[in-house]
PDB file of C-alpha atoms and ligand atoms in Angstrom:
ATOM      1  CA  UNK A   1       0.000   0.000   0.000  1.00  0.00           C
ATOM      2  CA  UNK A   2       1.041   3.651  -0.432  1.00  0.00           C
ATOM      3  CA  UNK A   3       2.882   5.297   2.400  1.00  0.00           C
ATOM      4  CA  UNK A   4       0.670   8.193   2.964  1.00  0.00           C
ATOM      5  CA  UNK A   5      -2.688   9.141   1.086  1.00  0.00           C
ATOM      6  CA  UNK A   6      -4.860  11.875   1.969  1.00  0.00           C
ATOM      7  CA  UNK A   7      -8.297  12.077   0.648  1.00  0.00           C
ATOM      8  CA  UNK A   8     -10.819  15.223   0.663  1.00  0.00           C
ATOM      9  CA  UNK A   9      -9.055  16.391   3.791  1.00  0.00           C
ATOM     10  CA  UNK A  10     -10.608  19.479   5.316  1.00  0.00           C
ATOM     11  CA  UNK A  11      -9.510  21.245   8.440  1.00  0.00           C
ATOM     12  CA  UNK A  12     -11.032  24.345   9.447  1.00  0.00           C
ATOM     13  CA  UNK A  13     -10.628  26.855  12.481  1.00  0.00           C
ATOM     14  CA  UNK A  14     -13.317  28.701  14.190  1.00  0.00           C
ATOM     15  CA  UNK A  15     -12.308  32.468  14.096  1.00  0.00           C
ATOM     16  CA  UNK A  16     -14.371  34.557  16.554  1.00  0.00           C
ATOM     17  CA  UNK A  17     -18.151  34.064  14.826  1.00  0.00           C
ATOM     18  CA  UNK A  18     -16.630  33.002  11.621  1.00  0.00           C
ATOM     19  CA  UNK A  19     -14.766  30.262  10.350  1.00  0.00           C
ATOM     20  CA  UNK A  20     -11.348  29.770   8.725  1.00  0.00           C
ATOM     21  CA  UNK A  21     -11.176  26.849   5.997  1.00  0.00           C
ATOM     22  CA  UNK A  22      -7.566  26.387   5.870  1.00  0.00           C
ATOM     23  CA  UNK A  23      -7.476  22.835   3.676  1.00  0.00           C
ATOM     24  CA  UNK A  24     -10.359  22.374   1.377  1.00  0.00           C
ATOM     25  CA  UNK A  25      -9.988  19.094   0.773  1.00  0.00           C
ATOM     26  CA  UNK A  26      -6.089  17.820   0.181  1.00  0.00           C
ATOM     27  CA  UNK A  27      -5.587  15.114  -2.109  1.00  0.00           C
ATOM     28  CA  UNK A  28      -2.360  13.890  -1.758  1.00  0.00           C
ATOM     29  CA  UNK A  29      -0.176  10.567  -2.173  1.00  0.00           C
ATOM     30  CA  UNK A  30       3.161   8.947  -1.296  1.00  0.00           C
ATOM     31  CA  UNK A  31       4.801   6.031  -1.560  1.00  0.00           C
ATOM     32  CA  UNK A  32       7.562   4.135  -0.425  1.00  0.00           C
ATOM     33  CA  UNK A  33      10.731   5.345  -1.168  1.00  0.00           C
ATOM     34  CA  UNK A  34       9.441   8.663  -2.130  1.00  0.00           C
ATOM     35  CA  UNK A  35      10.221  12.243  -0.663  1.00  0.00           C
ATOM     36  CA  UNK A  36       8.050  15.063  -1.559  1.00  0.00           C
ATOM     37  CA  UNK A  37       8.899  18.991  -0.852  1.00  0.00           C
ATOM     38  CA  UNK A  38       6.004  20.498   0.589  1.00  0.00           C
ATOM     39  CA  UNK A  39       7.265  24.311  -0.431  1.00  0.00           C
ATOM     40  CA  UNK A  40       4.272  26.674   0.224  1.00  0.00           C
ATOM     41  CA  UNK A  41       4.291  30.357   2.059  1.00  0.00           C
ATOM     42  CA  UNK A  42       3.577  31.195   5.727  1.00  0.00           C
ATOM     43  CA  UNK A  43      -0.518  30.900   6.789  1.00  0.00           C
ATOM     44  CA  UNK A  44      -1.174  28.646   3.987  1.00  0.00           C
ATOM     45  CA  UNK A  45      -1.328  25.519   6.108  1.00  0.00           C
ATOM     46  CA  UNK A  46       1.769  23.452   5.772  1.00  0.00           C
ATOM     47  CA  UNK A  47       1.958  22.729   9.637  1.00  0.00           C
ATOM     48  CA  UNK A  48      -1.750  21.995  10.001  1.00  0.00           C
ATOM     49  CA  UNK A  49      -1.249  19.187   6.600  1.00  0.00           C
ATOM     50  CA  UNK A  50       1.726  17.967   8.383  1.00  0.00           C
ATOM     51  CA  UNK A  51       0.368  17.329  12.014  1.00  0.00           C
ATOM     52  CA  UNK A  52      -2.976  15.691  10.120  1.00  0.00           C
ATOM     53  CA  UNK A  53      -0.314  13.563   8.379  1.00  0.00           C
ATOM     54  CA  UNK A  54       0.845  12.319  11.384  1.00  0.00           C
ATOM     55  CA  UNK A  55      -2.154  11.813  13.268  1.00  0.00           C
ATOM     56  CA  UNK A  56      -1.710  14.872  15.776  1.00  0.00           C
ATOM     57  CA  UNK A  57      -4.437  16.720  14.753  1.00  0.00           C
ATOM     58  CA  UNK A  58      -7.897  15.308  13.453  1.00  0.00           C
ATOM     59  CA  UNK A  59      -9.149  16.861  10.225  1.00  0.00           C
ATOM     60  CA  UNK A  60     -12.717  18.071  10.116  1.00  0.00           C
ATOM     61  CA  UNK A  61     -13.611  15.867   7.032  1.00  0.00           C
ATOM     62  CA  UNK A  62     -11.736  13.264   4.803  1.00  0.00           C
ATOM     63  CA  UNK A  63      -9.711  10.759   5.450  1.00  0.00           C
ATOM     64  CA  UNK A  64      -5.555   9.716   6.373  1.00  0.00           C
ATOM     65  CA  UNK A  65      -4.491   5.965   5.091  1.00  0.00           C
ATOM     66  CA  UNK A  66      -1.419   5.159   6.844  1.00  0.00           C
ATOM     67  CA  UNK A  67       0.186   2.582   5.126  1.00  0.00           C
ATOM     68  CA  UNK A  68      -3.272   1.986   3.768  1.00  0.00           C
ATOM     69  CA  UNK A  69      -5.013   2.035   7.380  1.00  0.00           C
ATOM     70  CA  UNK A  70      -7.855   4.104   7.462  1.00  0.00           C
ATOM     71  CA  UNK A  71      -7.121   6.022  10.588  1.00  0.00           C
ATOM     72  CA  UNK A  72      -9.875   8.860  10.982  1.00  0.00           C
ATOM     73  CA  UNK A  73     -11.814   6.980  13.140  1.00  0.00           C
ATOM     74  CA  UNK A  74     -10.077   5.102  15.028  1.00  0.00           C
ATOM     75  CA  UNK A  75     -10.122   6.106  18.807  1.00  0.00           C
ATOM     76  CA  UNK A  76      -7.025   8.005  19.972  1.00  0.00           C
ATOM     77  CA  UNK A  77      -4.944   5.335  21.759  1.00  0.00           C
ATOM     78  CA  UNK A  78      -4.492   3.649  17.880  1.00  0.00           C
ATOM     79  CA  UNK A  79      -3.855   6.693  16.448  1.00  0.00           C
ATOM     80  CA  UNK A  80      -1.384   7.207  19.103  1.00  0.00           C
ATOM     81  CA  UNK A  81       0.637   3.512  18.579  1.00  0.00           C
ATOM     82  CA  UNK A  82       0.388   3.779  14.408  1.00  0.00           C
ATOM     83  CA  UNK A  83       2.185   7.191  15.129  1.00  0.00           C
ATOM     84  CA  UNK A  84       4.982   5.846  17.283  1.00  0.00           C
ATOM     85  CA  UNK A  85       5.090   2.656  15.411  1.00  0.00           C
ATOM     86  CA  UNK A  86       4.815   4.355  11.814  1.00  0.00           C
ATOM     87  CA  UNK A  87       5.936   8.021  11.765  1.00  0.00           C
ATOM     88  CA  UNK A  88       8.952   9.747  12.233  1.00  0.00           C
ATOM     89  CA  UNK A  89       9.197  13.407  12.836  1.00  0.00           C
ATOM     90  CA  UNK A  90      12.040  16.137  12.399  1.00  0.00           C
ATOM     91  CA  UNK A  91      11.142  20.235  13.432  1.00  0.00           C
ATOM     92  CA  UNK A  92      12.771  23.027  12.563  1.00  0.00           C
ATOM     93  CA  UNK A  93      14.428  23.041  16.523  1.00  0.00           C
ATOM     94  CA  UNK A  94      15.572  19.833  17.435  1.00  0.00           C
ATOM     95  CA  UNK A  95      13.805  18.737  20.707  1.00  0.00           C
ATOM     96  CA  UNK A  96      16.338  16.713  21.529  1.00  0.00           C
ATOM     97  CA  UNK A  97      16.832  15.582  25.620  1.00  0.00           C
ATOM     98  CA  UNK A  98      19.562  18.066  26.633  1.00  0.00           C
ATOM     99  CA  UNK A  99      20.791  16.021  29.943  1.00  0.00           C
ATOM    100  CA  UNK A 100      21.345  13.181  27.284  1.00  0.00           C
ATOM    101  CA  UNK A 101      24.110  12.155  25.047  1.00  0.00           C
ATOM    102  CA  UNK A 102      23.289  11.637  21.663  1.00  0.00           C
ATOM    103  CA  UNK A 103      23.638   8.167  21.428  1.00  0.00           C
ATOM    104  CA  UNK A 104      21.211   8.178  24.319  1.00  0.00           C
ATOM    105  CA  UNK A 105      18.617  10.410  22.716  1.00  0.00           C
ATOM    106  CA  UNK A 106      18.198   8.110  19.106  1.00  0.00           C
ATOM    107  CA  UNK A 107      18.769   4.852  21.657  1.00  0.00           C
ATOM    108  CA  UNK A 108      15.496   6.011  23.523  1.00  0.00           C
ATOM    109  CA  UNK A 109      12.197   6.049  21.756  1.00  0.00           C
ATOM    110  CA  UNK A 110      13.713   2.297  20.646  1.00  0.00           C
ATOM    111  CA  UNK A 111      13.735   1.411  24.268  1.00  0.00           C
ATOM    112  CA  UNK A 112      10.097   2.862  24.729  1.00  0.00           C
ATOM    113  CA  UNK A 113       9.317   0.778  22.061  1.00  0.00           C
ATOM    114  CA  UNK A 114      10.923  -2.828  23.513  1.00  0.00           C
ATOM    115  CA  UNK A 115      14.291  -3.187  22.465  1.00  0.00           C
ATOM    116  CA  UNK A 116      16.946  -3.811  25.014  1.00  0.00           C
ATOM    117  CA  UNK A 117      19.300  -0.835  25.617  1.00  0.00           C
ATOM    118  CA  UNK A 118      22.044  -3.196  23.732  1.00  0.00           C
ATOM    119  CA  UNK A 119      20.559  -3.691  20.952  1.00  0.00           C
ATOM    120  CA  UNK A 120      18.789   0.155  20.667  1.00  0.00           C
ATOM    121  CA  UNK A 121      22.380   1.380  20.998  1.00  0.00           C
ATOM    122  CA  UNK A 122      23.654  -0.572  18.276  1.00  0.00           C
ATOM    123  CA  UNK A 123      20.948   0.682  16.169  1.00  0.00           C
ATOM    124  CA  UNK A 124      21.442   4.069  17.178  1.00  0.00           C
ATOM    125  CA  UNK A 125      24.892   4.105  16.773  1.00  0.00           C
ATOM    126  CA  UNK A 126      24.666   3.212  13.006  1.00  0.00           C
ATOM    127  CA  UNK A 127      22.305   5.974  12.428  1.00  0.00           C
ATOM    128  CA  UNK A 128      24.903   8.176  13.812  1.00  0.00           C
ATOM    129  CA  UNK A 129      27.607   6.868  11.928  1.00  0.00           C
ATOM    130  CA  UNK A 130      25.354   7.122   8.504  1.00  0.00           C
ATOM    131  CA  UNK A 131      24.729  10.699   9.236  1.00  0.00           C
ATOM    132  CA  UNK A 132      28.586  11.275   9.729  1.00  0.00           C
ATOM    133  CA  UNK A 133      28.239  11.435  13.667  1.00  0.00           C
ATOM    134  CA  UNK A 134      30.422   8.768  14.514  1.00  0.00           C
ATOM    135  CA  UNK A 135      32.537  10.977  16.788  1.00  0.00           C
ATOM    136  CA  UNK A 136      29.970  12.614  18.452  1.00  0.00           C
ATOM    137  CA  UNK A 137      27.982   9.983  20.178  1.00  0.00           C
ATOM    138  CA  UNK A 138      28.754  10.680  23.782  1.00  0.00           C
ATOM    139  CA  UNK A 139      28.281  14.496  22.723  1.00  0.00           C
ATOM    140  CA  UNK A 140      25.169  16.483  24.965  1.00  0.00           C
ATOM    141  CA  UNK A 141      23.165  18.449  22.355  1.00  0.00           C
ATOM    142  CA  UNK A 142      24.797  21.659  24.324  1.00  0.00           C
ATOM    143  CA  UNK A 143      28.097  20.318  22.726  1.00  0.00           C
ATOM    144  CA  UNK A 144      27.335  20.023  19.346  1.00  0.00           C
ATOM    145  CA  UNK A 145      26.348  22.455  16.729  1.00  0.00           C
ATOM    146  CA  UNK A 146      22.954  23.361  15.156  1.00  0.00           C
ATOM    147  CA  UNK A 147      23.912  21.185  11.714  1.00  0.00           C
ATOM    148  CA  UNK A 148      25.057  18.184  14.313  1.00  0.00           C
ATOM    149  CA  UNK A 149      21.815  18.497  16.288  1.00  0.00           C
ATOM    150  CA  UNK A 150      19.655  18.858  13.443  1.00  0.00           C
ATOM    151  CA  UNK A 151      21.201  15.297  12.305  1.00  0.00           C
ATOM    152  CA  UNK A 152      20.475  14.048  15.648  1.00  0.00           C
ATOM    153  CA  UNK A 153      16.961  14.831  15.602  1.00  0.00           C
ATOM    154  CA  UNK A 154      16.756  12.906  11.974  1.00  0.00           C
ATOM    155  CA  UNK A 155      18.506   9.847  13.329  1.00  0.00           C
ATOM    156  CA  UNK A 156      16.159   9.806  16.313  1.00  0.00           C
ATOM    157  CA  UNK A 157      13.086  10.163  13.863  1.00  0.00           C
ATOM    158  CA  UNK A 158      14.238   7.221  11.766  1.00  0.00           C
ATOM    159  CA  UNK A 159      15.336   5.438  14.538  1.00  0.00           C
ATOM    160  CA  UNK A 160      12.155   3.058  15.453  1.00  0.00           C
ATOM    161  CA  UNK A 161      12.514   2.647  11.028  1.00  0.00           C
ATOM    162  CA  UNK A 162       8.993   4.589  10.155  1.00  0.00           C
ATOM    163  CA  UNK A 163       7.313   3.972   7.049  1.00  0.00           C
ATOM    164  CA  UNK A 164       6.538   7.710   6.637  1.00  0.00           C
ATOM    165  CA  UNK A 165       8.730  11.104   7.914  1.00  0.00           C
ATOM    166  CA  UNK A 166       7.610  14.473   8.197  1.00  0.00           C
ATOM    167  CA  UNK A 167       9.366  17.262   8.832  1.00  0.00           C
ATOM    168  CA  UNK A 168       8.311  20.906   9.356  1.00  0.00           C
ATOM    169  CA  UNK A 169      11.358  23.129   8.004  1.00  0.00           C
ATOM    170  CA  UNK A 170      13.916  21.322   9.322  1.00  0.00           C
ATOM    171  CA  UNK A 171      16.918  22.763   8.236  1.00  0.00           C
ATOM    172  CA  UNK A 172      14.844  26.574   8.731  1.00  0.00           C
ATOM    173  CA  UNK A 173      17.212  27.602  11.277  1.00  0.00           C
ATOM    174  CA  UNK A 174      20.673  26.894   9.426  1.00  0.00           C
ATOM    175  CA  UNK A 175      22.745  28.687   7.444  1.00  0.00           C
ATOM    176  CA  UNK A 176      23.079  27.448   4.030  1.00  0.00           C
ATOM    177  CA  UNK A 177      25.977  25.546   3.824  1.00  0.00           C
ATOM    178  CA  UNK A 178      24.970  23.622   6.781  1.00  0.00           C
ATOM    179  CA  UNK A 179      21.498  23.311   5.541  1.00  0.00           C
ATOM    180  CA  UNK A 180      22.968  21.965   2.425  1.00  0.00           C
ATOM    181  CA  UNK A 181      24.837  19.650   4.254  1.00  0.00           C
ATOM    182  CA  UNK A 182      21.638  18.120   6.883  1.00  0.00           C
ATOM    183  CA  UNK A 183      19.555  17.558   3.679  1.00  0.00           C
ATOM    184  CA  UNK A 184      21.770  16.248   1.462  1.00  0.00           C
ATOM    185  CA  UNK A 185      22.241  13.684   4.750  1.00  0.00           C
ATOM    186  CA  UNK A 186      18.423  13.081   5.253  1.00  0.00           C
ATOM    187  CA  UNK A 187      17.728  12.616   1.332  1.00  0.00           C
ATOM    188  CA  UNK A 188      20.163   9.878   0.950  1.00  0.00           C
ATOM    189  CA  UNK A 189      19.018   8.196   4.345  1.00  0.00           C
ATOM    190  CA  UNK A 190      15.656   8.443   2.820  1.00  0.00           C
ATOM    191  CA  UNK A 191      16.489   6.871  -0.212  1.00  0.00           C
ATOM    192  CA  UNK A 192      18.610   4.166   2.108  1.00  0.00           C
ATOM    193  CA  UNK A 193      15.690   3.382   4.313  1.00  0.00           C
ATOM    194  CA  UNK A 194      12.675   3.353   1.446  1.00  0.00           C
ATOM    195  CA  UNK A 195      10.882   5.292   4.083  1.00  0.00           C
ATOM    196  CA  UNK A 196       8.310   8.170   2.355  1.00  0.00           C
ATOM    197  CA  UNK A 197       9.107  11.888   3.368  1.00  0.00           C
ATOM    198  CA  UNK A 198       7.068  14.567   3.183  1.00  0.00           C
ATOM    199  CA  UNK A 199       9.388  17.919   3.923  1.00  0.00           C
ATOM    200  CA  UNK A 200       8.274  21.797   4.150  1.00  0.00           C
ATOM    201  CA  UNK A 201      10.286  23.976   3.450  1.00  0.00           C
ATOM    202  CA  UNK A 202      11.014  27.580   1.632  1.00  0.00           C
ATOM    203  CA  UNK A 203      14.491  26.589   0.304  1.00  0.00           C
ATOM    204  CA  UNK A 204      13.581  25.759  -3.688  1.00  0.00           C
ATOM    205  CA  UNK A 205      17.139  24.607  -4.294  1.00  0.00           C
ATOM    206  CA  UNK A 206      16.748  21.909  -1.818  1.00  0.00           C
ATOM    207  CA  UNK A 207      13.061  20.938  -2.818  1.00  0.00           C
ATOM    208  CA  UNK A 208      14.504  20.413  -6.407  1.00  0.00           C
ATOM    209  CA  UNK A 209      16.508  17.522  -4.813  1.00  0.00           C
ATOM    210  CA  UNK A 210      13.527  15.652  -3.889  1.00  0.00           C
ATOM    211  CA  UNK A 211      11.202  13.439  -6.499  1.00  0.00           C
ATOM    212  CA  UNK A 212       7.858  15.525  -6.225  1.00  0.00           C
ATOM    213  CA  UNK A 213       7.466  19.008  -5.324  1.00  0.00           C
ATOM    214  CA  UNK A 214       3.798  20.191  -3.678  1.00  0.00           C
ATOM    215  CA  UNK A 215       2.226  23.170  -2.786  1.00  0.00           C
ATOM    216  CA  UNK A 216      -0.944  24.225  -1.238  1.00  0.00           C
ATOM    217  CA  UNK A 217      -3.450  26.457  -3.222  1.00  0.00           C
ATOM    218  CA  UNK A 218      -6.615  27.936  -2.220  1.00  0.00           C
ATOM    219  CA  UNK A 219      -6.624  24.770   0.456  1.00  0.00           C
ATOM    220  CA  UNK A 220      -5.564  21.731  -1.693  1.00  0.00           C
ATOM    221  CA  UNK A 221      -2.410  20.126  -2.973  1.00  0.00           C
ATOM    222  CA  UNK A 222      -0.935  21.508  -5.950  1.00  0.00           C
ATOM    223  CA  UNK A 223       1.277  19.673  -8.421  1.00  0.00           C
ATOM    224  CA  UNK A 224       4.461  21.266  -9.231  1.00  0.00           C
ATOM    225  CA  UNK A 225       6.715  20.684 -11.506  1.00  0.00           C
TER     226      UNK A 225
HETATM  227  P1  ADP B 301       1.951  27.308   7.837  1.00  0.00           P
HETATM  228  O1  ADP B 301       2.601  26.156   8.520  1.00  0.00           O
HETATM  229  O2  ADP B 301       1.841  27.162   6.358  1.00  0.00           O
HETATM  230  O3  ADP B 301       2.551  28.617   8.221  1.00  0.00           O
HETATM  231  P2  ADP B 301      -0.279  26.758   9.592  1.00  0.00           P
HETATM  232  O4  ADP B 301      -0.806  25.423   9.261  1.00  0.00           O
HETATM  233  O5  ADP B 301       0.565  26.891  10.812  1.00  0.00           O
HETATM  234  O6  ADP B 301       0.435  27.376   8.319  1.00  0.00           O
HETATM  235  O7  ADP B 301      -1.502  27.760   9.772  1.00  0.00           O
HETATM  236  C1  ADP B 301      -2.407  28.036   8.718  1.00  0.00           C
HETATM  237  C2  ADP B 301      -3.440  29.032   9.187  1.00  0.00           C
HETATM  238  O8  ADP B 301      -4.290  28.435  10.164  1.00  0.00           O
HETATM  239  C3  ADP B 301      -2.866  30.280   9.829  1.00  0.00           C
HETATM  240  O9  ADP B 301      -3.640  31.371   9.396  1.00  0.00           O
HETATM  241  C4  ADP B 301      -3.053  30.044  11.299  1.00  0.00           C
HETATM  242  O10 ADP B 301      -3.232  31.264  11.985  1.00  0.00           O
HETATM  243  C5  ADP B 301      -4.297  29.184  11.346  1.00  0.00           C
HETATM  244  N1  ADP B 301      -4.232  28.259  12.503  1.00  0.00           N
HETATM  245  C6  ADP B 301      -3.328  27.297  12.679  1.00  0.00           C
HETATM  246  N2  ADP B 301      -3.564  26.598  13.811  1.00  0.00           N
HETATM  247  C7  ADP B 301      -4.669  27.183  14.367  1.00  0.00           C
HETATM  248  C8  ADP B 301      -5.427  26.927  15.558  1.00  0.00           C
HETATM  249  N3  ADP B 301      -5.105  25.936  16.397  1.00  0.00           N
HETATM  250  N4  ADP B 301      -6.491  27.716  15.800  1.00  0.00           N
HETATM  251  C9  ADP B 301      -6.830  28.714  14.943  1.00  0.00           C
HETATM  252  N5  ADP B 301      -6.165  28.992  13.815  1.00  0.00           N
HETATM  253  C10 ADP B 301      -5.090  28.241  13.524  1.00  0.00           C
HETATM  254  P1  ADP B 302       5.740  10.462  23.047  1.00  0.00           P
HETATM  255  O1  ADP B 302       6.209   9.059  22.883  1.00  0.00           O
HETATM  256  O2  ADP B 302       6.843  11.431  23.385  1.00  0.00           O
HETATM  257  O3  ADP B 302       4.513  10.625  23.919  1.00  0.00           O
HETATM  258  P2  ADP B 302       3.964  10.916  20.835  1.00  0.00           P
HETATM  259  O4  ADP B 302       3.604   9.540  20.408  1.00  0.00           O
HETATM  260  O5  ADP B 302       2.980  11.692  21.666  1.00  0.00           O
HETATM  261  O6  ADP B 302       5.369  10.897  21.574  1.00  0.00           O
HETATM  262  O7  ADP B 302       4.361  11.769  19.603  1.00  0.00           O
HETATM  263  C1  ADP B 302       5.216  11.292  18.603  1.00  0.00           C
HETATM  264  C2  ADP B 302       5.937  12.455  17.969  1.00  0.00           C
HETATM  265  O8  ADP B 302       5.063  13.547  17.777  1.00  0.00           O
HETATM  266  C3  ADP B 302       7.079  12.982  18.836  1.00  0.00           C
HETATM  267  O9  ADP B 302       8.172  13.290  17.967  1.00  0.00           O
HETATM  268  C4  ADP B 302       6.531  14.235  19.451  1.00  0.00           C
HETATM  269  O10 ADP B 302       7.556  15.196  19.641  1.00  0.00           O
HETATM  270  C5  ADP B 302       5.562  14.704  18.411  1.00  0.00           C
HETATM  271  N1  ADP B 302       4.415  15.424  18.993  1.00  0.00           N
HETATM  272  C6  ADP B 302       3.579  14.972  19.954  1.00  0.00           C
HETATM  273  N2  ADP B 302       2.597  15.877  20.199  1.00  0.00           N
HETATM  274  C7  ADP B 302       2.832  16.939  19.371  1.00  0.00           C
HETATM  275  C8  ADP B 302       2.140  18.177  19.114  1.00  0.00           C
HETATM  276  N3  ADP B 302       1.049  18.551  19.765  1.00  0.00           N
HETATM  277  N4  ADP B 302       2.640  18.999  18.171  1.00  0.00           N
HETATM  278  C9  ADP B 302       3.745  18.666  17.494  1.00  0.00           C
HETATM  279  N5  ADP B 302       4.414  17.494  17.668  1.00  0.00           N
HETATM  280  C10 ADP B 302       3.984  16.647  18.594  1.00  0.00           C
END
């Protein structure tokens, strides 16, 4: 089954006696293997697609197949196990644990999940290594840069091996070399994995890397070229 597909999603706010339709029903697919650039200005909804995507937020009408599980309906505690079991997540700040190392911070949500602390660390410390963190594994976020911790944060997200990864700007606060650098290290661990990405951002140089390029218009999912 396809790795993400939404269908006729709508998602509107209330705004004092009015309402706000912000998606007007998103159509949108993505399979395995495949990352898609979400590249769409400020206010237009990118955030509110992304956390529907993965099952944070409910959407007023339509429907999320994850991995081709129909998921509006279900009651909150499976929404809440498909997303730890199926979706990664990377943000524009890292959220990492800041009294833990590195290897300790990608080692963890694989504990949560069952995995002994041996064989999480193992696991973790390949990530690492992929991502060209090799040396840095008993680094505290404190002592690594932003382009380090940003790398962090991706090897966390793809540590419990989701079939889908979002990620809201998430090289937004780096300068461009470094951004550069972070994407060019997430693409290819994308590609490595087969996991589907879908990836806002405002950097067009960056979404011409990846194999689809969206945006949102008047509410729905654009197409680009
Ligand atoms: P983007 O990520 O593209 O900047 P967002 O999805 O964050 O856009 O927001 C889209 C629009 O929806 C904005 O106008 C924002 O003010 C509004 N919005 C987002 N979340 C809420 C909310 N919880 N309540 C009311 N309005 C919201
Ligand atoms: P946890 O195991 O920490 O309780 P969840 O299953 O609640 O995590 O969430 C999974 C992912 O979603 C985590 O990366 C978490 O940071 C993120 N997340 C949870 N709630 C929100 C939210 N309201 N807005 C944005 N991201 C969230």
């Amino acid at each position: 089954p396809l790795a993400l597909a939404l269908t006729g999603v709508v998602r509107r706010y209330t705004q004092g006696q009015g309402a706000l339709e912000i998606l007007r029903g998103v159509d949108l697919t993505i399979s395995h293997g495949q990352s898609v650039a979400l590249v769409a200005p400020s206010g237009s909804g990118k955030s509110t697609l992304l956390h529907i995507a993965g099952l944070l937020e409910h959407s007023d009408a339509g429907e999320v197949f994850i991995d081709g599980t129909p998921t509006a309906r279900l009651p909150d505690a499976e929404r809440t196990r498909i997303r730890r079991m199926s979706i990664g997540f990377v943000y524009q700040f890292h959220h990492l644990l800041g009294e833990f190392t590195a290897l300790e911070n990608v080692a963890m949500p694989q504990m949560i999940r069952g995995l002994t602390r041996k064989e999480a660390e193992a696991r973790a410390k390949d990530l690492l290594s992929y991502l060209g963190l090799g040396a840095r594994l008993t680094h505290r976020p404190a002592e690594l840069s932003g382009g380090e911790q940003q790398r962090v944060a991706i090897a966390r997200a793809l540590a419990n091996a989701p079939r889908l990864l979002l990620a809201d700007e998430p090289t937004g606060n780096l300068d461009p070399k470094t951004s550069d650098h972070v994407f060019g290290a997430m693409t290819e661990l994308v590609r490595a994995t087969g996991v589907a990405a879908l990836i806002a951002t405002h950097n067009l140089e960056l979404a011409s890397r990846m194999d689809r390029r969206v945006t949102l218009r008047e509410g729905k999912v654009v197409e680009l070229a």
